[in-house]
C-alpha positions as a LaTeX table, in Angstrom:
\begin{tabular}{lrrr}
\hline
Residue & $x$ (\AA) & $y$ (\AA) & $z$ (\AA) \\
\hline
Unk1 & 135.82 & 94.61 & 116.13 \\
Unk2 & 132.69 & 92.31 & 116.19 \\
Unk3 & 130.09 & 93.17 & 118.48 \\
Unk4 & 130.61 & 97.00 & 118.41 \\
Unk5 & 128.31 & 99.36 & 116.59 \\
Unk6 & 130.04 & 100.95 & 113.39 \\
Unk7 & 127.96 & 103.93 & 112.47 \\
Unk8 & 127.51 & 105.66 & 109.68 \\
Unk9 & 125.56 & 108.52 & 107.83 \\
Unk10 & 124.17 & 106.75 & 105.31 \\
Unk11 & 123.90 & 103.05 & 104.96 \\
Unk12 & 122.82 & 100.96 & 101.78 \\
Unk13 & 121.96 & 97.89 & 101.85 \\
Unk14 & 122.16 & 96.22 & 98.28 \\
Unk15 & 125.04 & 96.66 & 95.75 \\
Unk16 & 123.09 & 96.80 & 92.70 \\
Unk17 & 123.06 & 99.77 & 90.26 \\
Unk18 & 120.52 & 101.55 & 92.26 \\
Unk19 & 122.56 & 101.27 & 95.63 \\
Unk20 & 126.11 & 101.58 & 93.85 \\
Unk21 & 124.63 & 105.09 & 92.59 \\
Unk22 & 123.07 & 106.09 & 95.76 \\
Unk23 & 126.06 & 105.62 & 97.73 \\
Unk24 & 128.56 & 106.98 & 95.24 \\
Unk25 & 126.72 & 110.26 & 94.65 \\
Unk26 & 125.82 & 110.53 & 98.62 \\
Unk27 & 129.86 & 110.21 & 99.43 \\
Unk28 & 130.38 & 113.40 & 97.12 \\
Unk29 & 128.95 & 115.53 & 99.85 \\
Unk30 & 131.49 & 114.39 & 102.63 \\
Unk31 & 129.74 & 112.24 & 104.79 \\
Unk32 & 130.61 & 108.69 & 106.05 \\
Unk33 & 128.75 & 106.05 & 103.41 \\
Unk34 & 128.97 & 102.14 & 103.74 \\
Unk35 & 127.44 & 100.05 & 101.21 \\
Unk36 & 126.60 & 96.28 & 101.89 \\
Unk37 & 126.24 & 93.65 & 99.42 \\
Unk38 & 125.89 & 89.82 & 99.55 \\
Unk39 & 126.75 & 89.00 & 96.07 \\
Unk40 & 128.87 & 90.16 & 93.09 \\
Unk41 & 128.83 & 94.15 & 92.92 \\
Unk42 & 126.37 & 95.28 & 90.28 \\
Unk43 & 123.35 & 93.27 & 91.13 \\
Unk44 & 121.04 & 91.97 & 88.82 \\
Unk45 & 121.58 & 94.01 & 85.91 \\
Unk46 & 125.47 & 93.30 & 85.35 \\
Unk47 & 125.30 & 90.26 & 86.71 \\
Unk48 & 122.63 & 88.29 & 85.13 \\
Unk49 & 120.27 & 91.04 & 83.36 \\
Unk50 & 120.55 & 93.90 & 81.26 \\
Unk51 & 124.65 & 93.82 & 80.19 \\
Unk52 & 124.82 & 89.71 & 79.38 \\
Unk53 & 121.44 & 89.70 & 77.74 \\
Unk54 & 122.55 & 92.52 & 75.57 \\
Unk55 & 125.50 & 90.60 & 74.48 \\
Unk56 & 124.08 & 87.49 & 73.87 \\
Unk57 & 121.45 & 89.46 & 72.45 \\
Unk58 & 123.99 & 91.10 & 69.66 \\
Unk59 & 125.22 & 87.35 & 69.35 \\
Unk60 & 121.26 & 86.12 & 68.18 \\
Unk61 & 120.88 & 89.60 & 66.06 \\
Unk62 & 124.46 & 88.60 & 64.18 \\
Unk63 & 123.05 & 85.18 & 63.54 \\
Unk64 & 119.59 & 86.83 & 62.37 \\
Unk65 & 121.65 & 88.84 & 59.93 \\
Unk66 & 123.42 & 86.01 & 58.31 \\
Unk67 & 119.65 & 84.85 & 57.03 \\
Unk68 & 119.96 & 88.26 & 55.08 \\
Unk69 & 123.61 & 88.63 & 53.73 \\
Unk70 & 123.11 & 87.20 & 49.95 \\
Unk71 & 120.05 & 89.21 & 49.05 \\
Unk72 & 122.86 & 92.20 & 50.13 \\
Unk73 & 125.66 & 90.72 & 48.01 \\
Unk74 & 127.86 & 88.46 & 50.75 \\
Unk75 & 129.20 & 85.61 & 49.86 \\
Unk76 & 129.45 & 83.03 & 52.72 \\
Unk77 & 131.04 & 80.02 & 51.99 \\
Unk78 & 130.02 & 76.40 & 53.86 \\
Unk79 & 127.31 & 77.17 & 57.01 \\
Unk80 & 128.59 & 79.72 & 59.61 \\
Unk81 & 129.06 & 77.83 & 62.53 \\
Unk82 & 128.35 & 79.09 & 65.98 \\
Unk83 & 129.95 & 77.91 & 69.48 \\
Unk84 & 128.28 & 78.90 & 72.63 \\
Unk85 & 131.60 & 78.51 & 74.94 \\
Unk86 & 132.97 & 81.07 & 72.87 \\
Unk87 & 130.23 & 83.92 & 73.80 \\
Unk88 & 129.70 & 82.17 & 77.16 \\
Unk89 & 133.67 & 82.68 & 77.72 \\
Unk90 & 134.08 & 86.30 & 76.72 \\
Unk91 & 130.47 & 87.41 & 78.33 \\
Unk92 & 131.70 & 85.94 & 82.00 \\
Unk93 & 135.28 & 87.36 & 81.59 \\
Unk94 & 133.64 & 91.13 & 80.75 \\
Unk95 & 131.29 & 90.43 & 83.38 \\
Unk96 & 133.94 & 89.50 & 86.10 \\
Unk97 & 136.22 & 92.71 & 84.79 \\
Unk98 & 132.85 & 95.02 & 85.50 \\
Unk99 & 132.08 & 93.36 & 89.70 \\
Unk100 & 136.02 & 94.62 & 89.21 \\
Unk101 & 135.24 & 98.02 & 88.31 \\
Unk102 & 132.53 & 98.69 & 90.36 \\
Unk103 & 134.45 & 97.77 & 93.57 \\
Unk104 & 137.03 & 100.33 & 92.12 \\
Unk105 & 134.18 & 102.78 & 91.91 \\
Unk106 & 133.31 & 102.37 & 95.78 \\
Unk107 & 136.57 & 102.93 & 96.75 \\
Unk108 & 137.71 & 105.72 & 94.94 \\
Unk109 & 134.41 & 107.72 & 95.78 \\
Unk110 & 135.53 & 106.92 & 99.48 \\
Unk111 & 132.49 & 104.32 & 100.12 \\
Unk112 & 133.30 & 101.27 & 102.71 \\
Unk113 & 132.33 & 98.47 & 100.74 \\
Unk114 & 131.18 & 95.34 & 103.41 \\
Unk115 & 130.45 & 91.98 & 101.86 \\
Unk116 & 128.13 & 89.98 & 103.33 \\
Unk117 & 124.21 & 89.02 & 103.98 \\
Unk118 & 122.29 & 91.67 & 105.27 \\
Unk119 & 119.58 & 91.42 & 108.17 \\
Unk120 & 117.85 & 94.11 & 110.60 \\
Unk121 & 118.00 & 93.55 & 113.87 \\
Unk122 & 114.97 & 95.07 & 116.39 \\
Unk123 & 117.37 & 97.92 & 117.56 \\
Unk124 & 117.75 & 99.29 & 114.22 \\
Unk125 & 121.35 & 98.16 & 113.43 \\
Unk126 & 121.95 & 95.95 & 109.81 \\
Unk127 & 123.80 & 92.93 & 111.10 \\
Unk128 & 126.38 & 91.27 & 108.47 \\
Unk129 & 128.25 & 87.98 & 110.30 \\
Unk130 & 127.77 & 89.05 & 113.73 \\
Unk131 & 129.31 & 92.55 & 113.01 \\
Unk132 & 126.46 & 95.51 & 113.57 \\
Unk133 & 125.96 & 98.63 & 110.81 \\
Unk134 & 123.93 & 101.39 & 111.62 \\
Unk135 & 122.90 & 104.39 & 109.70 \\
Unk136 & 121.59 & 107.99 & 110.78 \\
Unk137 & 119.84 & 106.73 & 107.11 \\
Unk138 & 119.33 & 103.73 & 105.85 \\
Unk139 & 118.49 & 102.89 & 102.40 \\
Unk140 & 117.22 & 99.24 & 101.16 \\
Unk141 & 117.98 & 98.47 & 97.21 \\
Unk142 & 118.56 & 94.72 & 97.71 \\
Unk143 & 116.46 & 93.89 & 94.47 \\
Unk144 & 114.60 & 90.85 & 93.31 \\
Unk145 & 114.81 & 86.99 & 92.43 \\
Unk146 & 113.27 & 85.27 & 89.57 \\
Unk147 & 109.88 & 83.53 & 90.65 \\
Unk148 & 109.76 & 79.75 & 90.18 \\
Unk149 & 106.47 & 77.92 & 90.12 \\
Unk150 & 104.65 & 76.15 & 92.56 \\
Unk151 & 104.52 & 72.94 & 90.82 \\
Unk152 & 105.61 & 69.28 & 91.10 \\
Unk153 & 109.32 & 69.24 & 89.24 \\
Unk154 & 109.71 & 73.26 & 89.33 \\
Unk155 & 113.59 & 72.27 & 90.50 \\
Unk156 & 114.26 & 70.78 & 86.69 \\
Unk157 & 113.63 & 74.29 & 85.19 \\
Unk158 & 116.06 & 77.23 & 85.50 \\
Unk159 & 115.30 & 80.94 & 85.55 \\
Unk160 & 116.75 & 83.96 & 83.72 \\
Unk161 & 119.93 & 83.59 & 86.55 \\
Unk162 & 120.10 & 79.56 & 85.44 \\
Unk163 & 120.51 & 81.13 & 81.36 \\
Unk164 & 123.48 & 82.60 & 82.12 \\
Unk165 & 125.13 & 79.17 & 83.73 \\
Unk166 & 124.30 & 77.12 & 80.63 \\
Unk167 & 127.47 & 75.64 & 78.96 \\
Unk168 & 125.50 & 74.81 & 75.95 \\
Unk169 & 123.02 & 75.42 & 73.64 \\
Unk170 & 120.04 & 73.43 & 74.23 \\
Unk171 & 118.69 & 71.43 & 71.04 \\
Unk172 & 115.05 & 72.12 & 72.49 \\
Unk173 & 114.02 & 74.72 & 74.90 \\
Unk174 & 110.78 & 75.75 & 75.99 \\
Unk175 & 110.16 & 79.19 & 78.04 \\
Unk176 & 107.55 & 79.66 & 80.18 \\
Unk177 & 106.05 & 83.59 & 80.05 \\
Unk178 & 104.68 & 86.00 & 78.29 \\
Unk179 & 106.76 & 89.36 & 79.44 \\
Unk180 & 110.01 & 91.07 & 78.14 \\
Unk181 & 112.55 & 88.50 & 79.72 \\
Unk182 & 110.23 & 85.63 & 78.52 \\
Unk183 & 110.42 & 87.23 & 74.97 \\
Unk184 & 113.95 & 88.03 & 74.91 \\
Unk185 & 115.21 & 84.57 & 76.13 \\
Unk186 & 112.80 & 82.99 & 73.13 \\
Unk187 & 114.41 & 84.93 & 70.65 \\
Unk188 & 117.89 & 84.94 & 71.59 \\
Unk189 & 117.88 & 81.01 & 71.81 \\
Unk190 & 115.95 & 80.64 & 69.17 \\
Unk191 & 118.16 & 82.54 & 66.54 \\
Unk192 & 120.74 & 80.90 & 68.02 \\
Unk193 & 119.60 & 78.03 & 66.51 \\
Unk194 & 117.43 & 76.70 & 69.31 \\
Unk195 & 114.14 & 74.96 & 68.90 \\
Unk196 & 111.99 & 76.72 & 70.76 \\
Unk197 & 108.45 & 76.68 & 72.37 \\
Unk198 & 106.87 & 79.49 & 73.89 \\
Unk199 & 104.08 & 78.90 & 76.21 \\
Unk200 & 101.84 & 81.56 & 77.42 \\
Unk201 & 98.78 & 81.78 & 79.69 \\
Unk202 & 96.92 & 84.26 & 77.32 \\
Unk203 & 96.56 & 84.23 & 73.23 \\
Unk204 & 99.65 & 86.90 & 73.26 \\
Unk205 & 102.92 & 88.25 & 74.45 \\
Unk206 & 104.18 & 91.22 & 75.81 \\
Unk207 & 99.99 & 91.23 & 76.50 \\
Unk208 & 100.05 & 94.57 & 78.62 \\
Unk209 & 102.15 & 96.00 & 76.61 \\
Unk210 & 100.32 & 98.06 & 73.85 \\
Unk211 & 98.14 & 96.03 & 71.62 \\
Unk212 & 99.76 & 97.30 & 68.48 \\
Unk213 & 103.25 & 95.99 & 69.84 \\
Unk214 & 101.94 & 93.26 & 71.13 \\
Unk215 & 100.14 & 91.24 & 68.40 \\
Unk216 & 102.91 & 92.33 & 66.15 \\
Unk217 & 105.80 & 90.69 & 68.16 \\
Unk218 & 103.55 & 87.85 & 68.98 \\
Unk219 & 103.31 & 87.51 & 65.12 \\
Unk220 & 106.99 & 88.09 & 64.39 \\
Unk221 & 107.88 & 85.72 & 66.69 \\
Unk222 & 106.18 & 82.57 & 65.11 \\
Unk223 & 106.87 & 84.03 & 61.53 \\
Unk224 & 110.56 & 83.39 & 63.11 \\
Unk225 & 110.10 & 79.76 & 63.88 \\
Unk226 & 109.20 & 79.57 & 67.92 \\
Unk227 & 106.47 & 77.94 & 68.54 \\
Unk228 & 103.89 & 79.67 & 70.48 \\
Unk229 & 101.69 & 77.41 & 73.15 \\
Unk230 & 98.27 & 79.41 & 73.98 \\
Unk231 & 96.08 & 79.27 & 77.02 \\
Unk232 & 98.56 & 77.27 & 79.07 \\
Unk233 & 99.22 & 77.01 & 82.71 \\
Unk234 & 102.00 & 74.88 & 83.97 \\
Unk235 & 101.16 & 71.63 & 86.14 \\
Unk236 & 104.15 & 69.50 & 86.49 \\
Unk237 & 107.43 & 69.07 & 84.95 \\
Unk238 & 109.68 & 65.33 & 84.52 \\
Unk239 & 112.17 & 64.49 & 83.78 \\
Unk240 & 112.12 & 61.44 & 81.08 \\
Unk241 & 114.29 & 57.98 & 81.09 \\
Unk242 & 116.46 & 59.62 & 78.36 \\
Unk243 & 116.97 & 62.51 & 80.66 \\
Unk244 & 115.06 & 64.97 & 78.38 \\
Unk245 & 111.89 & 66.38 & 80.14 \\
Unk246 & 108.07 & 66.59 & 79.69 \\
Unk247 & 106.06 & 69.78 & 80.44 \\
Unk248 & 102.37 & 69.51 & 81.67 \\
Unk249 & 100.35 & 71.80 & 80.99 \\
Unk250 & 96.67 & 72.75 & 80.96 \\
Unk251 & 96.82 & 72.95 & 77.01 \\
Unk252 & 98.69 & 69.39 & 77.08 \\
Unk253 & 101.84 & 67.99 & 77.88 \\
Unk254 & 105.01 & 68.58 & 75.81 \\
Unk255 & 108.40 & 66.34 & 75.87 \\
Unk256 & 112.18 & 66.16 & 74.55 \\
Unk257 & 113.30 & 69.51 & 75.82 \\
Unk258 & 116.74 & 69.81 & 76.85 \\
Unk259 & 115.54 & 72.81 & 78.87 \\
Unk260 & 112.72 & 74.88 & 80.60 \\
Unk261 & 113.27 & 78.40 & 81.24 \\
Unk262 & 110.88 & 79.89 & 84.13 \\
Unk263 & 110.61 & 83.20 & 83.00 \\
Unk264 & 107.18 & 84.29 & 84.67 \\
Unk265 & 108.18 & 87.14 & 86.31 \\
Unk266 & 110.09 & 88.35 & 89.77 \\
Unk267 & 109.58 & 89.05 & 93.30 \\
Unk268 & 111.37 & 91.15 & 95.95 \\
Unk269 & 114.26 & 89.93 & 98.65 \\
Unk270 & 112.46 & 91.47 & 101.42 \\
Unk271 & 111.82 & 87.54 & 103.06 \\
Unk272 & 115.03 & 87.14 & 104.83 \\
Unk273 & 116.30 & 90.64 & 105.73 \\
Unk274 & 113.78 & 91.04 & 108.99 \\
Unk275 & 111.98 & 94.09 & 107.95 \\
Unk276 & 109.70 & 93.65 & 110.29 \\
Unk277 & 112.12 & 94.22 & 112.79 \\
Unk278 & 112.50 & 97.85 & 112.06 \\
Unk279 & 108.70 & 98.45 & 111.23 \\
Unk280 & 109.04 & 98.63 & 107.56 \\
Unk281 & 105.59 & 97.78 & 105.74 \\
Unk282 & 105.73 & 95.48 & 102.51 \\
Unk283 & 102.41 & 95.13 & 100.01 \\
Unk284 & 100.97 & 91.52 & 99.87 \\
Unk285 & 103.46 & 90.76 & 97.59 \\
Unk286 & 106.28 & 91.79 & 99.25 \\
Unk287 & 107.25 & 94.70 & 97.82 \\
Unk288 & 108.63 & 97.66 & 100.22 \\
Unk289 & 105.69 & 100.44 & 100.35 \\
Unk290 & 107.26 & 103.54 & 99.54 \\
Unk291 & 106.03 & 107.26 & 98.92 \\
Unk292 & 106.91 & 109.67 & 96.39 \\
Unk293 & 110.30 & 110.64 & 98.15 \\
Unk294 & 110.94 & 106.76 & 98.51 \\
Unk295 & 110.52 & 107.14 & 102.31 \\
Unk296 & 109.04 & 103.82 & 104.59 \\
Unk297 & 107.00 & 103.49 & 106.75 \\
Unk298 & 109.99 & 103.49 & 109.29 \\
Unk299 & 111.66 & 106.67 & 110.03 \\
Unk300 & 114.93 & 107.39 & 107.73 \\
Unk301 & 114.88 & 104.40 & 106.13 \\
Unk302 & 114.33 & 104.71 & 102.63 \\
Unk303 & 113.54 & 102.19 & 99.73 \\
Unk304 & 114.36 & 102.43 & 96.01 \\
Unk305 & 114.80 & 99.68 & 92.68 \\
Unk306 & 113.17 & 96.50 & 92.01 \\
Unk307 & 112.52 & 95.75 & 96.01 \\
Unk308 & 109.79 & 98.45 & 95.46 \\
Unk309 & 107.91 & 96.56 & 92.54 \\
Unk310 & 107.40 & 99.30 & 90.51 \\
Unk311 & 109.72 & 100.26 & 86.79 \\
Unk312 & 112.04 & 97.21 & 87.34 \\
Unk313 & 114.72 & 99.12 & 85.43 \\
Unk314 & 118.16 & 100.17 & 86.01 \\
Unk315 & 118.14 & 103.53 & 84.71 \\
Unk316 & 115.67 & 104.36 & 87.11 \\
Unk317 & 116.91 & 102.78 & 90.13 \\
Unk318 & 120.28 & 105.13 & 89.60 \\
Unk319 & 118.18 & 108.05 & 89.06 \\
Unk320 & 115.80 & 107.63 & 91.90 \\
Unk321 & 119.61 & 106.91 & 94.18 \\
Unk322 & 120.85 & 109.46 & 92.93 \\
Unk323 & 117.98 & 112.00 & 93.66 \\
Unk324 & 117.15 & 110.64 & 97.02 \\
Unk325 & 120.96 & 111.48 & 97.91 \\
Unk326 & 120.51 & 114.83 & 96.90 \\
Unk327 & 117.00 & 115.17 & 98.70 \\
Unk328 & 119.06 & 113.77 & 102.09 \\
Unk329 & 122.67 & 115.21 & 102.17 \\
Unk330 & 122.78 & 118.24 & 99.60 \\
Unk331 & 119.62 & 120.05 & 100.94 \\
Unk332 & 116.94 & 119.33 & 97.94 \\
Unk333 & 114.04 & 118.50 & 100.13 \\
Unk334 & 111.89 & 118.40 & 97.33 \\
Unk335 & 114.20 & 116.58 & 94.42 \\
Unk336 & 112.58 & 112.91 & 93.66 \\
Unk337 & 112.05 & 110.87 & 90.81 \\
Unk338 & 108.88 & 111.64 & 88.35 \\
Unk339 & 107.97 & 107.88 & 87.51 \\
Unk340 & 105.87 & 108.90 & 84.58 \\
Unk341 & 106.49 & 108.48 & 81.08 \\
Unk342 & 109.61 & 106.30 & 81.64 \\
Unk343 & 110.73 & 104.40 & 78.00 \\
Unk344 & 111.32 & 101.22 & 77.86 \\
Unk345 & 113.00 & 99.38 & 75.30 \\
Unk346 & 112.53 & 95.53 & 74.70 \\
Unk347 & 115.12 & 92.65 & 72.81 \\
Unk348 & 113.26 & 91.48 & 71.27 \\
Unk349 & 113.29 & 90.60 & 67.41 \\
Unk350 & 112.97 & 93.16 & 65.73 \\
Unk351 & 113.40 & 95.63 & 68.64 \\
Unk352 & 110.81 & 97.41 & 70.15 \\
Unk353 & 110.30 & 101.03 & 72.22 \\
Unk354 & 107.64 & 102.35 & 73.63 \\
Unk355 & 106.93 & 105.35 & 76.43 \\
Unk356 & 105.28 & 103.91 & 79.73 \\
\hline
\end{tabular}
């Protein structure tokens, strides 16, 4: 009942891949796990990252291939036609079926699944709609957010998250970025038949990426058709009389786009879950601080994933769950995560690896 203390050994808060995996392998070694989430199970990656991109990213790589088929013999009759509902449709369905599976997952590895916002209260407990949570550990893994910028008509963009709710292709889009998400959402929409402008702050993309990589995908990209805006720094976005809008920028101002993707990076959800009510120190840009072993500056409360700001990728939120679950309940004291040489892979066209 509300207003009494349910306690727990180990308590996540965040239902993304890194806490789903922490939770899961913690419950193998008998003890009493809870796992909190606000949102659709899966966080950012199933939900609007990794798993859509890739399929709309297969989508864009079977359109790229149809530019090829005759010099390999096909025959295509009449232009291939493509319909975005369809994809959108069958990608939201699978989706749906997989915030299915992983609730399935929770329960069958014996995890109490809560749903519900977060927020940590100054005697330790992790309140959720008046109803306290407390953990002899806690673990944080609620993620990140896209950023949005701090101009005049930000609101008439979308982000990465806003990609995924389009019903439609736009006839002109412009993205705003220069990293991976920034490259991949050019691409996808653009060999989707998009018109696309890319506008970057710097003369490249992908520009701390490794110079070799990046001046070649900067160079495939506008051998491909996307338009690539240098030197630019957004100052205001409007929206025109005919509903299109007009992007300022320092290297001019650009109209008739149907829509402006904000891709210029991500920040942490540590705003609005009262760290500081528990002690737990964040970096200036909000990222939890975090040693090797993913400890806090608070006593047993742990941080792992993109809240910590550092290899924003799934694979190694689950591994670094997964380890510190061993380190705490399977007597490892020493087993963490080795965050060097971690590879990366980008979709982008063509595809690119690289170790970082």
């Amino acid at each position: 009942m509300a207003g009494q203390v349910k306690e727990y050994d180990y308590l996540v808060l965040g239902g993304g891949s890194g806490g789903v995996a922490s939770a899961r392998r913690a419950a193998e070694f008998g003890i009493k796990v809870a796992c909190i989430e606000s949102k659709k199970l899966g966080g950012t990656c199933v939900n609007v990252g990794c798993v859509p991109k890739k399929i709309m990213f297969h989508a864009a790589s079977l359109a790229e291939s149809l530019h090829d088929m005759k010099s390999y013999g096909f025959t295509i009759d009449g232009t291939p036609q493509f319909t975005w509902n369809t994809i959108k449709t069958s990608r939201d369905a699978y989706i749906q079926r997989l915030n299915g599976i992983y609730e399935n997952l929770l329960k069958k590895s014996g995890v109490e699944y809560v749903q519900g916002w977060g927020t940590f209260t100054d005697d330790g407990c992790v309140d959720v709609d008046g109803q306290k949570y407390r953990g002899k550990h806690t673990m944080i893994a609620v993620g990140g957010k896209p950023t949005v910028p701090d101009i005049p008509g930000a609101e008439f963009g979308i982000t990465s998250d806003g990609f995924f709710e389009l019903s439609d292709l736009p006839k002109k889009t412009a993205v705003v970025g220069a990293g991976y998400i920034a490259v991949e959402l050019a691409g996808i929409m653009s060999e989707l038949g998009s018109d696309v402008s890319l506008f970057i702050r710097h003369d490249k993309a992908l520009r701390n990426f490794d110079e070799m990589i990046s001046d070649n995908v900067t160079d495939s990209m506008e051998k491909s058709g996307i338009t690539i805006v240098r030197q630019s720094t957004s100052k205001k976005l409007e929206v025109a009389t005919d509903g299109s809008l007009t992007y300022e920028t320092t290297a001019g101002t650009f109209s008739g786009f149907n829509c402006v993707i904000w891709a210029i990076g991500r920040e942490p959800l540590t705003k609005s879950i009262k760290l500081e009510n528990i002690g737990v120190n964040v970096d200036k840009k909000g990222n939890i601080v975090v040693d090797e072993f993913q400890n806090t500056s608070a006593q047993n409360v742990y941080a792992l994933g993109d809240v910590c700001g550092k290899a924003l990728l799934t694979p190694v939120a689950i591994a670094a769950g997964r380890r510190l679950a061993h380190r705490l309940f399977d007597n490892k004291p020493d087993l963490k995560l080795d965050y060097e040489d971690i590879p990366t892979v980008v979709f982008s066209h063509p595809l690119l690896a690289l170790l970082d």
